[in-house]
PDB file of C-alpha atoms in Angstrom:
ATOM      1  CA  UNK A   1      20.714 -79.972 112.714  1.00  0.00           C
ATOM      2  CA  UNK A   2      17.901 -81.697 110.901  1.00  0.00           C
ATOM      3  CA  UNK A   3      15.608 -78.660 110.834  1.00  0.00           C
ATOM      4  CA  UNK A   4      18.471 -76.516 109.645  1.00  0.00           C
ATOM      5  CA  UNK A   5      19.174 -79.009 106.864  1.00  0.00           C
ATOM      6  CA  UNK A   6      15.525 -78.995 105.799  1.00  0.00           C
ATOM      7  CA  UNK A   7      15.546 -75.184 105.835  1.00  0.00           C
ATOM      8  CA  UNK A   8      18.691 -75.135 103.712  1.00  0.00           C
ATOM      9  CA  UNK A   9      17.250 -77.631 101.259  1.00  0.00           C
ATOM     10  CA  UNK A  10      14.015 -75.648 101.084  1.00  0.00           C
ATOM     11  CA  UNK A  11      15.963 -72.451 100.419  1.00  0.00           C
ATOM     12  CA  UNK A  12      18.006 -74.183  97.699  1.00  0.00           C
ATOM     13  CA  UNK A  13      14.848 -75.638  96.170  1.00  0.00           C
ATOM     14  CA  UNK A  14      13.129 -72.219  96.274  1.00  0.00           C
ATOM     15  CA  UNK A  15      16.138 -70.549  94.701  1.00  0.00           C
ATOM     16  CA  UNK A  16      16.314 -73.237  92.028  1.00  0.00           C
ATOM     17  CA  UNK A  17      12.628 -72.819  91.242  1.00  0.00           C
ATOM     18  CA  UNK A  18      13.023 -69.025  91.088  1.00  0.00           C
ATOM     19  CA  UNK A  19      15.993 -69.322  88.785  1.00  0.00           C
ATOM     20  CA  UNK A  20      14.130 -71.852  86.652  1.00  0.00           C
ATOM     21  CA  UNK A  21      11.081 -69.621  86.364  1.00  0.00           C
ATOM     22  CA  UNK A  22      13.258 -66.583  85.560  1.00  0.00           C
ATOM     23  CA  UNK A  23      15.138 -68.572  82.877  1.00  0.00           C
ATOM     24  CA  UNK A  24      11.914 -69.899  81.412  1.00  0.00           C
ATOM     25  CA  UNK A  25      10.415 -66.419  81.420  1.00  0.00           C
ATOM     26  CA  UNK A  26      13.562 -65.018  79.815  1.00  0.00           C
ATOM     27  CA  UNK A  27      13.534 -67.689  77.134  1.00  0.00           C
ATOM     28  CA  UNK A  28       9.821 -67.119  76.478  1.00  0.00           C
ATOM     29  CA  UNK A  29      10.311 -63.368  76.302  1.00  0.00           C
ATOM     30  CA  UNK A  30      13.305 -63.735  73.956  1.00  0.00           C
ATOM     31  CA  UNK A  31      11.271 -66.037  71.744  1.00  0.00           C
ATOM     32  CA  UNK A  32       8.375 -63.574  71.743  1.00  0.00           C
ATOM     33  CA  UNK A  33      10.695 -60.694  70.889  1.00  0.00           C
ATOM     34  CA  UNK A  34      12.334 -62.708  68.148  1.00  0.00           C
ATOM     35  CA  UNK A  35       8.902 -63.632  66.776  1.00  0.00           C
ATOM     36  CA  UNK A  36       7.798 -59.990  66.949  1.00  0.00           C
ATOM     37  CA  UNK A  37      10.978 -58.834  65.220  1.00  0.00           C
ATOM     38  CA  UNK A  38      10.526 -61.522  62.550  1.00  0.00           C
ATOM     39  CA  UNK A  39       6.932 -60.391  62.046  1.00  0.00           C
ATOM     40  CA  UNK A  40       8.109 -56.777  61.706  1.00  0.00           C
ATOM     41  CA  UNK A  41      10.736 -57.757  59.175  1.00  0.00           C
ATOM     42  CA  UNK A  42       8.206 -59.811  57.226  1.00  0.00           C
ATOM     43  CA  UNK A  43       5.676 -56.940  57.285  1.00  0.00           C
ATOM     44  CA  UNK A  44       8.326 -54.436  56.160  1.00  0.00           C
ATOM     45  CA  UNK A  45       9.423 -56.736  53.361  1.00  0.00           C
ATOM     46  CA  UNK A  46       5.820 -57.277  52.196  1.00  0.00           C
ATOM     47  CA  UNK A  47       5.219 -53.511  52.274  1.00  0.00           C
ATOM     48  CA  UNK A  48       8.318 -52.839  50.160  1.00  0.00           C
ATOM     49  CA  UNK A  49       7.231 -55.499  47.673  1.00  0.00           C
ATOM     50  CA  UNK A  50       3.739 -54.006  47.448  1.00  0.00           C
ATOM     51  CA  UNK A  51       5.190 -50.535  46.914  1.00  0.00           C
ATOM     52  CA  UNK A  52       7.465 -51.862  44.196  1.00  0.00           C
ATOM     53  CA  UNK A  53       4.528 -53.686  42.610  1.00  0.00           C
ATOM     54  CA  UNK A  54       2.390 -50.522  42.673  1.00  0.00           C
ATOM     55  CA  UNK A  55       5.227 -48.537  41.109  1.00  0.00           C
ATOM     56  CA  UNK A  56       5.769 -51.136  38.340  1.00  0.00           C
ATOM     57  CA  UNK A  57       2.008 -51.430  37.671  1.00  0.00           C
ATOM     58  CA  UNK A  58       1.739 -47.665  37.362  1.00  0.00           C
ATOM     59  CA  UNK A  59       4.617 -47.583  34.888  1.00  0.00           C
ATOM     60  CA  UNK A  60       3.066 -50.360  32.809  1.00  0.00           C
ATOM     61  CA  UNK A  61      -0.323 -48.680  33.050  1.00  0.00           C
ATOM     62  CA  UNK A  62       1.062 -45.352  31.802  1.00  0.00           C
ATOM     63  CA  UNK A  63       2.710 -47.103  28.882  1.00  0.00           C
ATOM     64  CA  UNK A  64      -0.515 -48.884  27.991  1.00  0.00           C
ATOM     65  CA  UNK A  65      -2.302 -45.558  28.375  1.00  0.00           C
ATOM     66  CA  UNK A  66       0.009 -44.091  25.756  1.00  0.00           C
ATOM     67  CA  UNK A  67      -0.663 -47.008  23.392  1.00  0.00           C
ATOM     68  CA  UNK A  68      -4.406 -46.651  23.933  1.00  0.00           C
ATOM     69  CA  UNK A  69      -4.149 -42.943  23.104  1.00  0.00           C
ATOM     70  CA  UNK A  70      -2.167 -43.667  19.975  1.00  0.00           C
ATOM     71  CA  UNK A  71      -4.568 -46.408  18.875  1.00  0.00           C
ATOM     72  CA  UNK A  72      -7.594 -44.198  19.479  1.00  0.00           C
ATOM     73  CA  UNK A  73      -6.014 -41.361  17.455  1.00  0.00           C
ATOM     74  CA  UNK A  74      -5.101 -43.579  14.517  1.00  0.00           C
ATOM     75  CA  UNK A  75      -7.988 -46.120  14.603  1.00  0.00           C
ATOM     76  CA  UNK A  76      -9.838 -46.599  11.337  1.00  0.00           C
ATOM     77  CA  UNK A  77     -13.273 -48.176  11.467  1.00  0.00           C
ATOM     78  CA  UNK A  78     -15.599 -49.202  14.280  1.00  0.00           C
ATOM     79  CA  UNK A  79     -13.723 -52.421  15.146  1.00  0.00           C
ATOM     80  CA  UNK A  80     -10.463 -50.568  15.817  1.00  0.00           C
ATOM     81  CA  UNK A  81     -12.314 -47.963  17.839  1.00  0.00           C
ATOM     82  CA  UNK A  82     -13.829 -50.706  20.027  1.00  0.00           C
ATOM     83  CA  UNK A  83     -10.380 -52.221  20.596  1.00  0.00           C
ATOM     84  CA  UNK A  84      -8.997 -48.792  21.518  1.00  0.00           C
ATOM     85  CA  UNK A  85     -11.840 -48.255  24.002  1.00  0.00           C
ATOM     86  CA  UNK A  86     -11.329 -51.718  25.533  1.00  0.00           C
ATOM     87  CA  UNK A  87      -7.610 -51.096  25.945  1.00  0.00           C
ATOM     88  CA  UNK A  88      -8.329 -47.719  27.577  1.00  0.00           C
ATOM     89  CA  UNK A  89     -10.790 -49.339  30.025  1.00  0.00           C
ATOM     90  CA  UNK A  90      -8.291 -52.100  30.917  1.00  0.00           C
ATOM     91  CA  UNK A  91      -5.597 -49.497  31.398  1.00  0.00           C
ATOM     92  CA  UNK A  92      -7.879 -47.528  33.731  1.00  0.00           C
ATOM     93  CA  UNK A  93      -8.459 -50.649  35.833  1.00  0.00           C
ATOM     94  CA  UNK A  94      -4.719 -51.332  36.006  1.00  0.00           C
ATOM     95  CA  UNK A  95      -3.979 -47.774  37.163  1.00  0.00           C
ATOM     96  CA  UNK A  96      -6.775 -48.069  39.708  1.00  0.00           C
ATOM     97  CA  UNK A  97      -5.229 -51.271  41.056  1.00  0.00           C
ATOM     98  CA  UNK A  98      -1.857 -49.509  41.380  1.00  0.00           C
ATOM     99  CA  UNK A  99      -3.582 -46.724  43.348  1.00  0.00           C
ATOM    100  CA  UNK A 100      -5.220 -49.239  45.693  1.00  0.00           C
ATOM    101  CA  UNK A 101      -1.919 -51.052  46.323  1.00  0.00           C
ATOM    102  CA  UNK A 102      -0.253 -47.694  47.028  1.00  0.00           C
ATOM    103  CA  UNK A 103      -3.022 -46.844  49.519  1.00  0.00           C
ATOM    104  CA  UNK A 104      -2.532 -50.154  51.378  1.00  0.00           C
ATOM    105  CA  UNK A 105       1.152 -49.438  51.853  1.00  0.00           C
ATOM    106  CA  UNK A 106       0.692 -45.955  53.248  1.00  0.00           C
ATOM    107  CA  UNK A 107       2.055 -45.783  56.815  1.00  0.00           C
ATOM    108  CA  UNK A 108      -0.155 -44.476  59.660  1.00  0.00           C
ATOM    109  CA  UNK A 109      -0.002 -40.753  60.348  1.00  0.00           C
ATOM    110  CA  UNK A 110       3.399 -40.001  61.841  1.00  0.00           C
ATOM    111  CA  UNK A 111       6.071 -37.322  61.471  1.00  0.00           C
ATOM    112  CA  UNK A 112       8.016 -37.846  58.252  1.00  0.00           C
ATOM    113  CA  UNK A 113      11.788 -37.604  58.143  1.00  0.00           C
ATOM    114  CA  UNK A 114      12.726 -35.150  55.402  1.00  0.00           C
ATOM    115  CA  UNK A 115      16.170 -34.998  53.832  1.00  0.00           C
ATOM    116  CA  UNK A 116      16.028 -31.419  52.755  1.00  0.00           C
ATOM    117  CA  UNK A 117      18.091 -29.504  50.217  1.00  0.00           C
ATOM    118  CA  UNK A 118      17.766 -26.525  47.914  1.00  0.00           C
ATOM    119  CA  UNK A 119      15.942 -27.612  44.728  1.00  0.00           C
ATOM    120  CA  UNK A 120      15.488 -25.564  41.569  1.00  0.00           C
ATOM    121  CA  UNK A 121      11.776 -26.067  41.042  1.00  0.00           C
ATOM    122  CA  UNK A 122      11.687 -25.448  37.258  1.00  0.00           C
ATOM    123  CA  UNK A 123      14.372 -28.095  36.752  1.00  0.00           C
ATOM    124  CA  UNK A 124      12.448 -30.539  38.893  1.00  0.00           C
ATOM    125  CA  UNK A 125       9.319 -29.856  36.825  1.00  0.00           C
ATOM    126  CA  UNK A 126      11.216 -30.471  33.574  1.00  0.00           C
ATOM    127  CA  UNK A 127      12.548 -33.772  34.912  1.00  0.00           C
ATOM    128  CA  UNK A 128       8.998 -34.809  35.872  1.00  0.00           C
ATOM    129  CA  UNK A 129       7.708 -33.936  32.397  1.00  0.00           C
ATOM    130  CA  UNK A 130      10.484 -35.965  30.762  1.00  0.00           C
ATOM    131  CA  UNK A 131       9.702 -38.970  32.924  1.00  0.00           C
ATOM    132  CA  UNK A 132       5.969 -38.745  32.153  1.00  0.00           C
ATOM    133  CA  UNK A 133       6.714 -38.506  28.422  1.00  0.00           C
ATOM    134  CA  UNK A 134       8.969 -41.514  28.523  1.00  0.00           C
ATOM    135  CA  UNK A 135       6.307 -43.677  30.219  1.00  0.00           C
ATOM    136  CA  UNK A 136       3.530 -42.443  27.940  1.00  0.00           C
ATOM    137  CA  UNK A 137       5.180 -43.148  24.567  1.00  0.00           C
ATOM    138  CA  UNK A 138       3.966 -43.646  21.879  1.00  0.00           C
ATOM    139  CA  UNK A 139       1.153 -41.522  23.260  1.00  0.00           C
ATOM    140  CA  UNK A 140       1.884 -37.847  23.585  1.00  0.00           C
ATOM    141  CA  UNK A 141       0.870 -34.779  25.527  1.00  0.00           C
ATOM    142  CA  UNK A 142       1.768 -31.151  24.786  1.00  0.00           C
ATOM    143  CA  UNK A 143       3.335 -29.398  27.781  1.00  0.00           C
ATOM    144  CA  UNK A 144       3.544 -25.728  28.612  1.00  0.00           C
ATOM    145  CA  UNK A 145       5.891 -24.835  31.475  1.00  0.00           C
ATOM    146  CA  UNK A 146       5.955 -21.329  32.908  1.00  0.00           C
ATOM    147  CA  UNK A 147       8.980 -21.489  35.244  1.00  0.00           C
ATOM    148  CA  UNK A 148       8.340 -18.241  37.059  1.00  0.00           C
ATOM    149  CA  UNK A 149      10.987 -16.199  38.809  1.00  0.00           C
ATOM    150  CA  UNK A 150      14.633 -17.214  38.329  1.00  0.00           C
ATOM    151  CA  UNK A 151      17.088 -17.429  41.182  1.00  0.00           C
ATOM    152  CA  UNK A 152      14.616 -19.010  43.579  1.00  0.00           C
ATOM    153  CA  UNK A 153      14.941 -22.530  45.059  1.00  0.00           C
ATOM    154  CA  UNK A 154      12.704 -24.656  47.211  1.00  0.00           C
ATOM    155  CA  UNK A 155      14.024 -26.152  50.463  1.00  0.00           C
ATOM    156  CA  UNK A 156      12.523 -29.625  50.308  1.00  0.00           C
ATOM    157  CA  UNK A 157      13.097 -33.395  50.226  1.00  0.00           C
ATOM    158  CA  UNK A 158      14.073 -34.170  46.618  1.00  0.00           C
ATOM    159  CA  UNK A 159      12.654 -37.686  46.612  1.00  0.00           C
ATOM    160  CA  UNK A 160       9.363 -36.545  48.098  1.00  0.00           C
ATOM    161  CA  UNK A 161       9.080 -33.648  45.636  1.00  0.00           C
ATOM    162  CA  UNK A 162       9.799 -35.980  42.740  1.00  0.00           C
ATOM    163  CA  UNK A 163       7.001 -38.293  43.891  1.00  0.00           C
ATOM    164  CA  UNK A 164       4.542 -35.418  44.278  1.00  0.00           C
ATOM    165  CA  UNK A 165       5.226 -34.008  40.804  1.00  0.00           C
ATOM    166  CA  UNK A 166       5.181 -37.507  39.224  1.00  0.00           C
ATOM    167  CA  UNK A 167       1.785 -38.342  40.728  1.00  0.00           C
ATOM    168  CA  UNK A 168       0.234 -34.991  39.846  1.00  0.00           C
ATOM    169  CA  UNK A 169       1.464 -35.168  36.221  1.00  0.00           C
ATOM    170  CA  UNK A 170       0.380 -38.789  35.920  1.00  0.00           C
ATOM    171  CA  UNK A 171      -3.067 -37.811  37.041  1.00  0.00           C
ATOM    172  CA  UNK A 172      -3.203 -34.983  34.505  1.00  0.00           C
ATOM    173  CA  UNK A 173      -2.242 -37.492  31.802  1.00  0.00           C
ATOM    174  CA  UNK A 174      -5.056 -39.796  32.915  1.00  0.00           C
ATOM    175  CA  UNK A 175      -7.546 -36.929  32.585  1.00  0.00           C
ATOM    176  CA  UNK A 176      -6.534 -36.065  29.011  1.00  0.00           C
ATOM    177  CA  UNK A 177      -6.170 -37.578  25.602  1.00  0.00           C
ATOM    178  CA  UNK A 178      -3.431 -37.841  23.006  1.00  0.00           C
ATOM    179  CA  UNK A 179      -2.029 -34.443  21.963  1.00  0.00           C
ATOM    180  CA  UNK A 180      -3.974 -32.586  24.660  1.00  0.00           C
ATOM    181  CA  UNK A 181      -2.297 -29.696  26.487  1.00  0.00           C
ATOM    182  CA  UNK A 182      -1.136 -29.753  30.081  1.00  0.00           C
ATOM    183  CA  UNK A 183      -0.012 -26.462  31.648  1.00  0.00           C
ATOM    184  CA  UNK A 184       2.430 -26.156  34.532  1.00  0.00           C
ATOM    185  CA  UNK A 185       2.920 -22.738  36.146  1.00  0.00           C
ATOM    186  CA  UNK A 186       5.270 -21.847  39.000  1.00  0.00           C
ATOM    187  CA  UNK A 187       4.071 -18.573  40.454  1.00  0.00           C
ATOM    188  CA  UNK A 188       3.888 -16.487  43.623  1.00  0.00           C
ATOM    189  CA  UNK A 189       1.175 -17.249  46.158  1.00  0.00           C
ATOM    190  CA  UNK A 190       0.035 -15.140  49.149  1.00  0.00           C
ATOM    191  CA  UNK A 191       1.463 -17.854  51.389  1.00  0.00           C
ATOM    192  CA  UNK A 192       4.694 -18.323  49.418  1.00  0.00           C
ATOM    193  CA  UNK A 193       4.857 -20.212  46.124  1.00  0.00           C
ATOM    194  CA  UNK A 194       2.601 -22.526  44.196  1.00  0.00           C
ATOM    195  CA  UNK A 195       2.920 -24.994  41.340  1.00  0.00           C
ATOM    196  CA  UNK A 196      -0.294 -25.237  39.334  1.00  0.00           C
ATOM    197  CA  UNK A 197      -0.907 -28.146  36.947  1.00  0.00           C
ATOM    198  CA  UNK A 198      -3.911 -27.677  34.664  1.00  0.00           C
ATOM    199  CA  UNK A 199      -5.332 -29.845  31.904  1.00  0.00           C
ATOM    200  CA  UNK A 200      -7.938 -28.946  29.329  1.00  0.00           C
ATOM    201  CA  UNK A 201     -10.166 -31.879  30.274  1.00  0.00           C
ATOM    202  CA  UNK A 202     -10.766 -33.259  26.790  1.00  0.00           C
ATOM    203  CA  UNK A 203     -10.100 -36.717  28.162  1.00  0.00           C
ATOM    204  CA  UNK A 204     -12.767 -36.480  30.866  1.00  0.00           C
ATOM    205  CA  UNK A 205     -16.113 -38.169  30.608  1.00  0.00           C
ATOM    206  CA  UNK A 206     -18.016 -37.782  27.333  1.00  0.00           C
ATOM    207  CA  UNK A 207     -21.584 -38.880  26.597  1.00  0.00           C
ATOM    208  CA  UNK A 208     -20.532 -41.421  23.967  1.00  0.00           C
ATOM    209  CA  UNK A 209     -17.696 -43.023  25.971  1.00  0.00           C
ATOM    210  CA  UNK A 210     -17.888 -46.752  26.822  1.00  0.00           C
ATOM    211  CA  UNK A 211     -19.365 -47.411  30.280  1.00  0.00           C
ATOM    212  CA  UNK A 212     -16.077 -48.623  31.870  1.00  0.00           C
ATOM    213  CA  UNK A 213     -14.123 -45.688  30.463  1.00  0.00           C
ATOM    214  CA  UNK A 214     -16.926 -43.306  31.453  1.00  0.00           C
ATOM    215  CA  UNK A 215     -16.815 -44.477  35.060  1.00  0.00           C
ATOM    216  CA  UNK A 216     -13.043 -44.025  35.241  1.00  0.00           C
ATOM    217  CA  UNK A 217     -12.745 -40.776  33.351  1.00  0.00           C
ATOM    218  CA  UNK A 218     -15.598 -38.944  35.151  1.00  0.00           C
ATOM    219  CA  UNK A 219     -12.983 -37.282  37.301  1.00  0.00           C
ATOM    220  CA  UNK A 220     -14.096 -34.928  40.020  1.00  0.00           C
ATOM    221  CA  UNK A 221     -12.248 -33.220  42.829  1.00  0.00           C
ATOM    222  CA  UNK A 222     -12.919 -36.032  45.271  1.00  0.00           C
ATOM    223  CA  UNK A 223     -11.733 -38.796  42.912  1.00  0.00           C
ATOM    224  CA  UNK A 224      -8.550 -36.994  42.003  1.00  0.00           C
ATOM    225  CA  UNK A 225      -7.972 -36.110  45.663  1.00  0.00           C
ATOM    226  CA  UNK A 226      -8.171 -39.769  46.653  1.00  0.00           C
ATOM    227  CA  UNK A 227      -5.653 -40.751  44.007  1.00  0.00           C
ATOM    228  CA  UNK A 228      -3.292 -38.066  45.279  1.00  0.00           C
ATOM    229  CA  UNK A 229      -3.587 -38.928  48.988  1.00  0.00           C
ATOM    230  CA  UNK A 230       0.096 -39.795  49.413  1.00  0.00           C
ATOM    231  CA  UNK A 231       1.172 -36.674  47.479  1.00  0.00           C
ATOM    232  CA  UNK A 232      -1.056 -34.608  49.791  1.00  0.00           C
ATOM    233  CA  UNK A 233       0.608 -36.165  52.831  1.00  0.00           C
ATOM    234  CA  UNK A 234       4.036 -35.305  51.477  1.00  0.00           C
ATOM    235  CA  UNK A 235       2.967 -31.742  50.855  1.00  0.00           C
ATOM    236  CA  UNK A 236       1.661 -31.434  54.403  1.00  0.00           C
ATOM    237  CA  UNK A 237       4.987 -32.811  55.713  1.00  0.00           C
ATOM    238  CA  UNK A 238       6.568 -29.776  54.017  1.00  0.00           C
ATOM    239  CA  UNK A 239       4.125 -27.408  55.665  1.00  0.00           C
ATOM    240  CA  UNK A 240       2.237 -26.987  52.402  1.00  0.00           C
ATOM    241  CA  UNK A 241      -0.965 -28.273  50.923  1.00  0.00           C
ATOM    242  CA  UNK A 242      -2.457 -29.805  47.771  1.00  0.00           C
ATOM    243  CA  UNK A 243      -5.691 -28.401  46.342  1.00  0.00           C
ATOM    244  CA  UNK A 244      -7.796 -29.948  43.589  1.00  0.00           C
ATOM    245  CA  UNK A 245     -10.478 -28.526  41.338  1.00  0.00           C
ATOM    246  CA  UNK A 246     -12.054 -30.581  38.567  1.00  0.00           C
ATOM    247  CA  UNK A 247     -15.130 -30.480  36.424  1.00  0.00           C
ATOM    248  CA  UNK A 248     -16.063 -33.228  33.930  1.00  0.00           C
ATOM    249  CA  UNK A 249     -15.591 -32.164  30.279  1.00  0.00           C
ATOM    250  CA  UNK A 250     -14.029 -28.886  31.462  1.00  0.00           C
ATOM    251  CA  UNK A 251     -10.704 -29.758  33.019  1.00  0.00           C
ATOM    252  CA  UNK A 252      -8.861 -30.177  36.283  1.00  0.00           C
ATOM    253  CA  UNK A 253      -6.394 -28.060  38.233  1.00  0.00           C
ATOM    254  CA  UNK A 254      -4.037 -29.195  40.975  1.00  0.00           C
ATOM    255  CA  UNK A 255      -2.267 -26.582  43.078  1.00  0.00           C
ATOM    256  CA  UNK A 256       0.806 -27.332  45.196  1.00  0.00           C
ATOM    257  CA  UNK A 257       1.198 -24.531  47.736  1.00  0.00           C
ATOM    258  CA  UNK A 258       4.546 -24.194  49.512  1.00  0.00           C
ATOM    259  CA  UNK A 259       5.025 -21.810  52.481  1.00  0.00           C
ATOM    260  CA  UNK A 260       7.382 -18.852  52.168  1.00  0.00           C
ATOM    261  CA  UNK A 261       9.671 -20.354  54.817  1.00  0.00           C
ATOM    262  CA  UNK A 262      10.741 -22.964  52.273  1.00  0.00           C
ATOM    263  CA  UNK A 263      11.922 -20.495  49.647  1.00  0.00           C
ATOM    264  CA  UNK A 264      15.637 -19.813  49.201  1.00  0.00           C
ATOM    265  CA  UNK A 265      17.440 -17.308  47.018  1.00  0.00           C
ATOM    266  CA  UNK A 266      20.175 -18.868  44.846  1.00  0.00           C
ATOM    267  CA  UNK A 267      22.851 -17.547  42.554  1.00  0.00           C
TER     268      UNK A 267
END
């Protein structure tokens, strides 16, 4: 009997140890999962706050850009001109900071979930112009919109398209000065349809510009392309592409090319 008793006790002890180890492992795993989930929630919250901050900074920057434009256009005397140039340089730094924050919140390359619907492109362009004008006041740009063919809609994610247009127009504003012209044309493309945003480049680098403003405004294709990285990603998610051409003191052109598969007849 004694050996049987010892065997039973050993079995019970072994089972108890196994259960204890399993429970401890389960508790540790649950704690690790909870910690990981908490870290994910904290990271997601921080990312949302950074995106919101970038958005607010860009809005403030565009408003200051408008004030800098207005001050430069109405400045009388060298002192006022220096203040206008300083405000323009500070505004450029603020917009650059907003771009950097936006870049840090960009997710790694992954398929995007698009909530697609038929969108009248000319109406979307008019909304984007109105939003840009509102942020820019009291500064002003002159806009020419060529809406192209009527009765044609784009099958796209409205929020993504709004962001793309807003960023492209904001960049055109940054490349120009008060009362400059910005042209938007919606026209056929061999691959489907394109939206072309062109500015006359008067606001690009000039020989007599202050150093800080010169560094910011010397826009080239690479610089504009970096600022539009997220917009380019959204275009690619739609099967399209974003192309940039820019020459200092000449102007810049951004082309948004959408494939024919995304065009829909309406009306």
